[in-house]
mmCIF file of C-alpha atoms in Angstrom:
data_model
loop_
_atom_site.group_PDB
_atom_site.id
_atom_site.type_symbol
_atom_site.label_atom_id
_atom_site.label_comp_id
_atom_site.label_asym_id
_atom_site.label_seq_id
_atom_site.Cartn_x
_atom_site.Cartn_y
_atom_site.Cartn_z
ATOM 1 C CA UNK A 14 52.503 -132.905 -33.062
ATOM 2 C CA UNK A 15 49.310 -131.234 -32.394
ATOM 3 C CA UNK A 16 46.798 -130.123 -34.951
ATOM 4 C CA UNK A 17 46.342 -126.182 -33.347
ATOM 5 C CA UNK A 18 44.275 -125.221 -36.603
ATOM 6 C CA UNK A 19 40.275 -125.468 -36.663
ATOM 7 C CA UNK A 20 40.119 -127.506 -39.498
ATOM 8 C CA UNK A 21 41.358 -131.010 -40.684
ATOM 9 C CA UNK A 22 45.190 -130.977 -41.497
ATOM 10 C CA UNK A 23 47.077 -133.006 -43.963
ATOM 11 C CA UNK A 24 50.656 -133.589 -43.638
ATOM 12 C CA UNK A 25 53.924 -134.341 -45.431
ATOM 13 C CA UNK A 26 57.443 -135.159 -44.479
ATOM 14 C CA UNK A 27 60.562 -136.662 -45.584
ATOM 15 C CA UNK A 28 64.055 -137.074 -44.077
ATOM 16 C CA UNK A 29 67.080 -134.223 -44.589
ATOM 17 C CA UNK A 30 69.660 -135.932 -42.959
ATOM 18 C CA UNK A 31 69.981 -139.404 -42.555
ATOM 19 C CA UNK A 32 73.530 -140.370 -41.557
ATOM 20 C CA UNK A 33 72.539 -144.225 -40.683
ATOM 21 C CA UNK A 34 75.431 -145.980 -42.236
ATOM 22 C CA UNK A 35 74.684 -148.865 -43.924
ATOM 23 C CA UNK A 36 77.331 -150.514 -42.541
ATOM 24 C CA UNK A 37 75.976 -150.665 -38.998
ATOM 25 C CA UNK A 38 73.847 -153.682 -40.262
ATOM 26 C CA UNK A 39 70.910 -152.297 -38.282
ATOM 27 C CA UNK A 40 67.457 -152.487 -38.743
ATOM 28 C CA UNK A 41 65.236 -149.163 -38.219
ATOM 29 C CA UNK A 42 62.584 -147.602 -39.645
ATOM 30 C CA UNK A 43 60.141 -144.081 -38.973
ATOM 31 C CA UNK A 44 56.324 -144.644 -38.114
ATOM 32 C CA UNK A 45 53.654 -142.125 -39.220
ATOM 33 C CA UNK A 46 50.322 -142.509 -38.240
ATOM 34 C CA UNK A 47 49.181 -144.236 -41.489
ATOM 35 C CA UNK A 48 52.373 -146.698 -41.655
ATOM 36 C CA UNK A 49 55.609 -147.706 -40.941
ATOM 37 C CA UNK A 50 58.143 -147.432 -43.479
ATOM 38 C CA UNK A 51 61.777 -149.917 -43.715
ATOM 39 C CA UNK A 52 64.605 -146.896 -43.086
ATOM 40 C CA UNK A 53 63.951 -143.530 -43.222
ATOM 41 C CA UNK A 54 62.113 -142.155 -47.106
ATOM 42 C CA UNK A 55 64.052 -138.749 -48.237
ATOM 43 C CA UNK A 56 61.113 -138.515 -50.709
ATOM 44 C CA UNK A 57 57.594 -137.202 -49.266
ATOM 45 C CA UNK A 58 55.487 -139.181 -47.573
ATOM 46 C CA UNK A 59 52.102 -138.063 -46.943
ATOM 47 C CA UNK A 60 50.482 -139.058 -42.943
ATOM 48 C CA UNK A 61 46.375 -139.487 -42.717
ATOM 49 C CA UNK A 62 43.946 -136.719 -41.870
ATOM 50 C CA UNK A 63 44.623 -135.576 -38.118
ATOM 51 C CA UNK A 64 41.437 -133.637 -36.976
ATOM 52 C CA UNK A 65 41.237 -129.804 -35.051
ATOM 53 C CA UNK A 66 42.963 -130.128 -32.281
ATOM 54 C CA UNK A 67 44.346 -134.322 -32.226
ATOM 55 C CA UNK A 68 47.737 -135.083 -31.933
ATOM 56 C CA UNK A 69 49.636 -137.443 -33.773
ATOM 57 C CA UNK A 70 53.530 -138.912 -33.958
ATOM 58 C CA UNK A 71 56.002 -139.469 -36.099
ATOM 59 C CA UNK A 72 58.267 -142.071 -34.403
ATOM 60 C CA UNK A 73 62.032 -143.502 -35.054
ATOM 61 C CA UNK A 74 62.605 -146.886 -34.250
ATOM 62 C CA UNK A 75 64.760 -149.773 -34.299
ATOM 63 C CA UNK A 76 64.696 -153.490 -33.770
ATOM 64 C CA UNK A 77 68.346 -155.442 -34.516
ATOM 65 C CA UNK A 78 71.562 -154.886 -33.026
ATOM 66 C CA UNK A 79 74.879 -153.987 -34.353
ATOM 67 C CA UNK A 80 78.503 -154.746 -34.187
ATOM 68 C CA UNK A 81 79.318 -150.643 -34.901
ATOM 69 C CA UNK A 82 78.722 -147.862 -32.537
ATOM 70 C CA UNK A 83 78.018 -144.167 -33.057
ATOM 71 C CA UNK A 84 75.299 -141.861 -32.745
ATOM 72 C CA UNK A 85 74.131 -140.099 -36.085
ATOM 73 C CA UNK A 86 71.362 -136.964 -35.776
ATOM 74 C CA UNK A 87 68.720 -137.638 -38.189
ATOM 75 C CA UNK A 88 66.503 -134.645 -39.428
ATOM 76 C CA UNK A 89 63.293 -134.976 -41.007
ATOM 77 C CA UNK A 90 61.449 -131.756 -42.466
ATOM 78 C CA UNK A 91 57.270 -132.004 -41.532
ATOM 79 C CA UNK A 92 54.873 -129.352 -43.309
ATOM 80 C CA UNK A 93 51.187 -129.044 -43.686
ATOM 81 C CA UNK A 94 50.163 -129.889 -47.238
ATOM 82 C CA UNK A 95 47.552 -126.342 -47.556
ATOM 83 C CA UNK A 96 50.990 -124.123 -46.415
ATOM 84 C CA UNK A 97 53.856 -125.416 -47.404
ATOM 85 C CA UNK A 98 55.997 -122.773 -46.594
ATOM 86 C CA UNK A 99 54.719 -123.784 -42.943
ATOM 87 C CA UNK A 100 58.202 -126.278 -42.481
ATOM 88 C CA UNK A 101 59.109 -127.630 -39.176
ATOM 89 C CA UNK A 102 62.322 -129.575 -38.718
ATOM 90 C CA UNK A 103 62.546 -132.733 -36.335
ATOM 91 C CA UNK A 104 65.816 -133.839 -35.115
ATOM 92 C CA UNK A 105 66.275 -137.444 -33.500
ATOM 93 C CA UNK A 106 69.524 -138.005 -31.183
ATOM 94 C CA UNK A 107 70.111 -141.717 -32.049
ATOM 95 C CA UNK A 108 72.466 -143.815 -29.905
ATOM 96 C CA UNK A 109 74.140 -146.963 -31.345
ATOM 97 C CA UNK A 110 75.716 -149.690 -28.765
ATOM 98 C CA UNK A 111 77.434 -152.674 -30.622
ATOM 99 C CA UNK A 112 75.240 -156.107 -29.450
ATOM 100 C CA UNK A 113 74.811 -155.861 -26.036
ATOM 101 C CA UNK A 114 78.340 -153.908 -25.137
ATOM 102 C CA UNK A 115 77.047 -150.534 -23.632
ATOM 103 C CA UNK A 116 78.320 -147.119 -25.200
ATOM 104 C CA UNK A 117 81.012 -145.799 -23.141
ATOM 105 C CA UNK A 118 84.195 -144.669 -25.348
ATOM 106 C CA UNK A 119 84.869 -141.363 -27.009
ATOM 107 C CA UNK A 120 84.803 -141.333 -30.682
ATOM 108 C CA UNK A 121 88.891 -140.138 -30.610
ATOM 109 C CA UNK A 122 89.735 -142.449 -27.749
ATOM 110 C CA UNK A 123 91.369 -139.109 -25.650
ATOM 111 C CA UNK A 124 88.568 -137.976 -23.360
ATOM 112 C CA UNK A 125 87.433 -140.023 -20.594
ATOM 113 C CA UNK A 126 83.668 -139.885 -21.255
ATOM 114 C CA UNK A 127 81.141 -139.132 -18.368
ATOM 115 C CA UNK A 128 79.789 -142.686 -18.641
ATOM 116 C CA UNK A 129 83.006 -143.872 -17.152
ATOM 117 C CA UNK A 130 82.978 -141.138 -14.295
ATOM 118 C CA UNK A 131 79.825 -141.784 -12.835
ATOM 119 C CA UNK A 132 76.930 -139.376 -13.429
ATOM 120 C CA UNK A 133 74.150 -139.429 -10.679
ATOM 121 C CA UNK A 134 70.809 -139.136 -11.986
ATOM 122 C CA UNK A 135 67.805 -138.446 -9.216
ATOM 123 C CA UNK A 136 65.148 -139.432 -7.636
ATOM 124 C CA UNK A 137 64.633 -142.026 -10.692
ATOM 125 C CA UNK A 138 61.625 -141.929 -11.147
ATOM 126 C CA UNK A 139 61.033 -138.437 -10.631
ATOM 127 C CA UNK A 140 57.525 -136.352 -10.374
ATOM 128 C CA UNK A 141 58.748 -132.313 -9.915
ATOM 129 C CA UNK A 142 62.389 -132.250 -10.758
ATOM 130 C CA UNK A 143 65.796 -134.240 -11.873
ATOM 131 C CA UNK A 144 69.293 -133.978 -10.459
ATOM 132 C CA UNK A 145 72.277 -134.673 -12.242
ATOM 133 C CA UNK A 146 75.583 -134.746 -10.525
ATOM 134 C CA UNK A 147 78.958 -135.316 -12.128
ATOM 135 C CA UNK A 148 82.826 -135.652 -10.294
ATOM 136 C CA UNK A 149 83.860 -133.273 -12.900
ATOM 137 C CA UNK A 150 83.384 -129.684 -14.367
ATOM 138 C CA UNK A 151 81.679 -129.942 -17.767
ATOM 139 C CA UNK A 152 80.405 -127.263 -20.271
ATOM 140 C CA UNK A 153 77.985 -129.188 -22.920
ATOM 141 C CA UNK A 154 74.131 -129.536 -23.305
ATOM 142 C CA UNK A 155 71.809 -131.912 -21.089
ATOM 143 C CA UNK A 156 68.718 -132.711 -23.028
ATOM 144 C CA UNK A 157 65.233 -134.763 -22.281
ATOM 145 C CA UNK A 158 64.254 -136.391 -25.472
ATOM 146 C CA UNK A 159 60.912 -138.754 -25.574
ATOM 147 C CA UNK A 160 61.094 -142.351 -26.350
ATOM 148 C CA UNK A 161 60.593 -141.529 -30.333
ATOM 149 C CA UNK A 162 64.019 -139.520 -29.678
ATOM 150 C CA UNK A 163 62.065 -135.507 -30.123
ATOM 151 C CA UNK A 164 63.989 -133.099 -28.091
ATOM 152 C CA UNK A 165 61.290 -132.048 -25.054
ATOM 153 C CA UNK A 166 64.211 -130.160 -22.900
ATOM 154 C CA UNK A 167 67.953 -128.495 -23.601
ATOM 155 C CA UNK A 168 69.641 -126.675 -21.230
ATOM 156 C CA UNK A 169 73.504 -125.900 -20.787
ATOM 157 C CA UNK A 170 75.610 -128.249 -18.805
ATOM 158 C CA UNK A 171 77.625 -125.877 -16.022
ATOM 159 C CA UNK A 172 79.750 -127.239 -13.255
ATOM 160 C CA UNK A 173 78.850 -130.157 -11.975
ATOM 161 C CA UNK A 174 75.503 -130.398 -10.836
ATOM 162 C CA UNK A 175 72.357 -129.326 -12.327
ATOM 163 C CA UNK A 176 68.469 -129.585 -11.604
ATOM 164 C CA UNK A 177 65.914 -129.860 -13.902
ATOM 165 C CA UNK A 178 62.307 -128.565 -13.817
ATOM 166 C CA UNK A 179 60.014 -131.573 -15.139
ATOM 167 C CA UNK A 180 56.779 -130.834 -13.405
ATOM 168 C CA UNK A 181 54.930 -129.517 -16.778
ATOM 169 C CA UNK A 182 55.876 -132.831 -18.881
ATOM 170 C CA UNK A 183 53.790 -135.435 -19.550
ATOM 171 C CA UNK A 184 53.772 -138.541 -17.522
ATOM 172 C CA UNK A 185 55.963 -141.639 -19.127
ATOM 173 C CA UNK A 186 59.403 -142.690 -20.142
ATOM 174 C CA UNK A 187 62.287 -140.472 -21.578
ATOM 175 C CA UNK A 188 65.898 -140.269 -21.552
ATOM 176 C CA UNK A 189 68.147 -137.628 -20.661
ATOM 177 C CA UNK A 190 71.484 -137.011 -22.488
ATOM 178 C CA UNK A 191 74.657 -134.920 -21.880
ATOM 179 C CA UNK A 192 76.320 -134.046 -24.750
ATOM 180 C CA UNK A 193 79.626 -131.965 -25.588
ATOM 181 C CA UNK A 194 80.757 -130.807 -29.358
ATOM 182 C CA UNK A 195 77.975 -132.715 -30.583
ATOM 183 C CA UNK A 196 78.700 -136.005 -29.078
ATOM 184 C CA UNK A 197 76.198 -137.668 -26.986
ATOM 185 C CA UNK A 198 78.710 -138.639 -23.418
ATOM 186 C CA UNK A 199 76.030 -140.231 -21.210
ATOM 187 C CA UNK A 200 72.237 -141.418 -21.769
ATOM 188 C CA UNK A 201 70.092 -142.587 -19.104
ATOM 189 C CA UNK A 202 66.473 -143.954 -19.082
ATOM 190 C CA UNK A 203 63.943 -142.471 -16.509
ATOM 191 C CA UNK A 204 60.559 -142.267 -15.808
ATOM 192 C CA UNK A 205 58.249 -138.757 -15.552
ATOM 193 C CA UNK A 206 55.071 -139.872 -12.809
#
């Protein structure tokens, strides 16, 4: 998040959805820049000063494994303190894997799930653009998401190939997804030079 106003801005924000089921056994918490805070607070919590024009993060994380799969959305409302009515929502795609097993069956257990048809994902790592190829025709979303899990890129899924224009982003790592009624199919790790 980036501070676009020409004086200092204070900030608030507290989760709106938080579907982590307690069940899961899994350890995660959401970073500010002032702290770190043990799951995710639905009451406000308030970030330190971030100066005209400086960035700052607000990050998901987690550190444990889990003998439950899923992947819950989590949305957390962020406003500036001197507008309140100035609201943004952020919305982290979270992917659970039991222990080490990857993620690779369909919630209903009907659809065979693009993780088990092989998707192609290329060059890896890529500078201008990213491919995707899949055996199969598929209508659903692809979306880049940063390592904190905020949505950079969404585009529809058509056919069975698609290209991606990554030039403008920011060197580092990020992950793309394909996802279909809301269900995150396939996630892959790759790296923006």
């Amino acid at each position: 998040m980036r501070n676009e106003k020409n004086d200092s801005l204070l900030m608030q924000w507290k989760a709106i959805v938080n579907p982590m089921d307690s069940c899961w056994l899994f350890q995660y918490s959401m970073c500010d820049n002032y702290t770190c805070y043990q799951g995710i607070p639905s009451t406000p919590m308030t970030m330190t000063t971030v100066g005209p024009g400086d960035t700052t993060d607000l990050k998901f994380s987690s550190n444990a494994f889990t003998h439950f799969s899923g992947t819950p959305v989590v949305k957390v409302l962020v406003w500036d303190m001197d507008i309140p009515s100035s609201v943004d929502t952020i919305t982290y795609y979270i992917t659970i894997c039991p222990d080490s097993v990857a993620c690779e069956y369909y919630s209903s257990g009907t659809k065979p799930l693009l993780n088990k048809i092989e998707v192609k994902v290329f060059p890896v790592p890529a500078n201008d653009k990213i491919n995707l190829k899949y055996p199969i025709l598929f209508n659903g979303k692809i979306s880049i998401t940063d390592l904190s899990g905020i949505e950079i890129i969404s585009i529809p899924a058509k056919g069975n190939s698609t290209s991606i224009n990554i030039e403008w982003m920011t060197k580092g790592i990020y992950f793309i997804r394909i996802s279909e009624n809301n269900k995150i199919e396939f996630t892959q790790k790759f790296i923006k030079l």
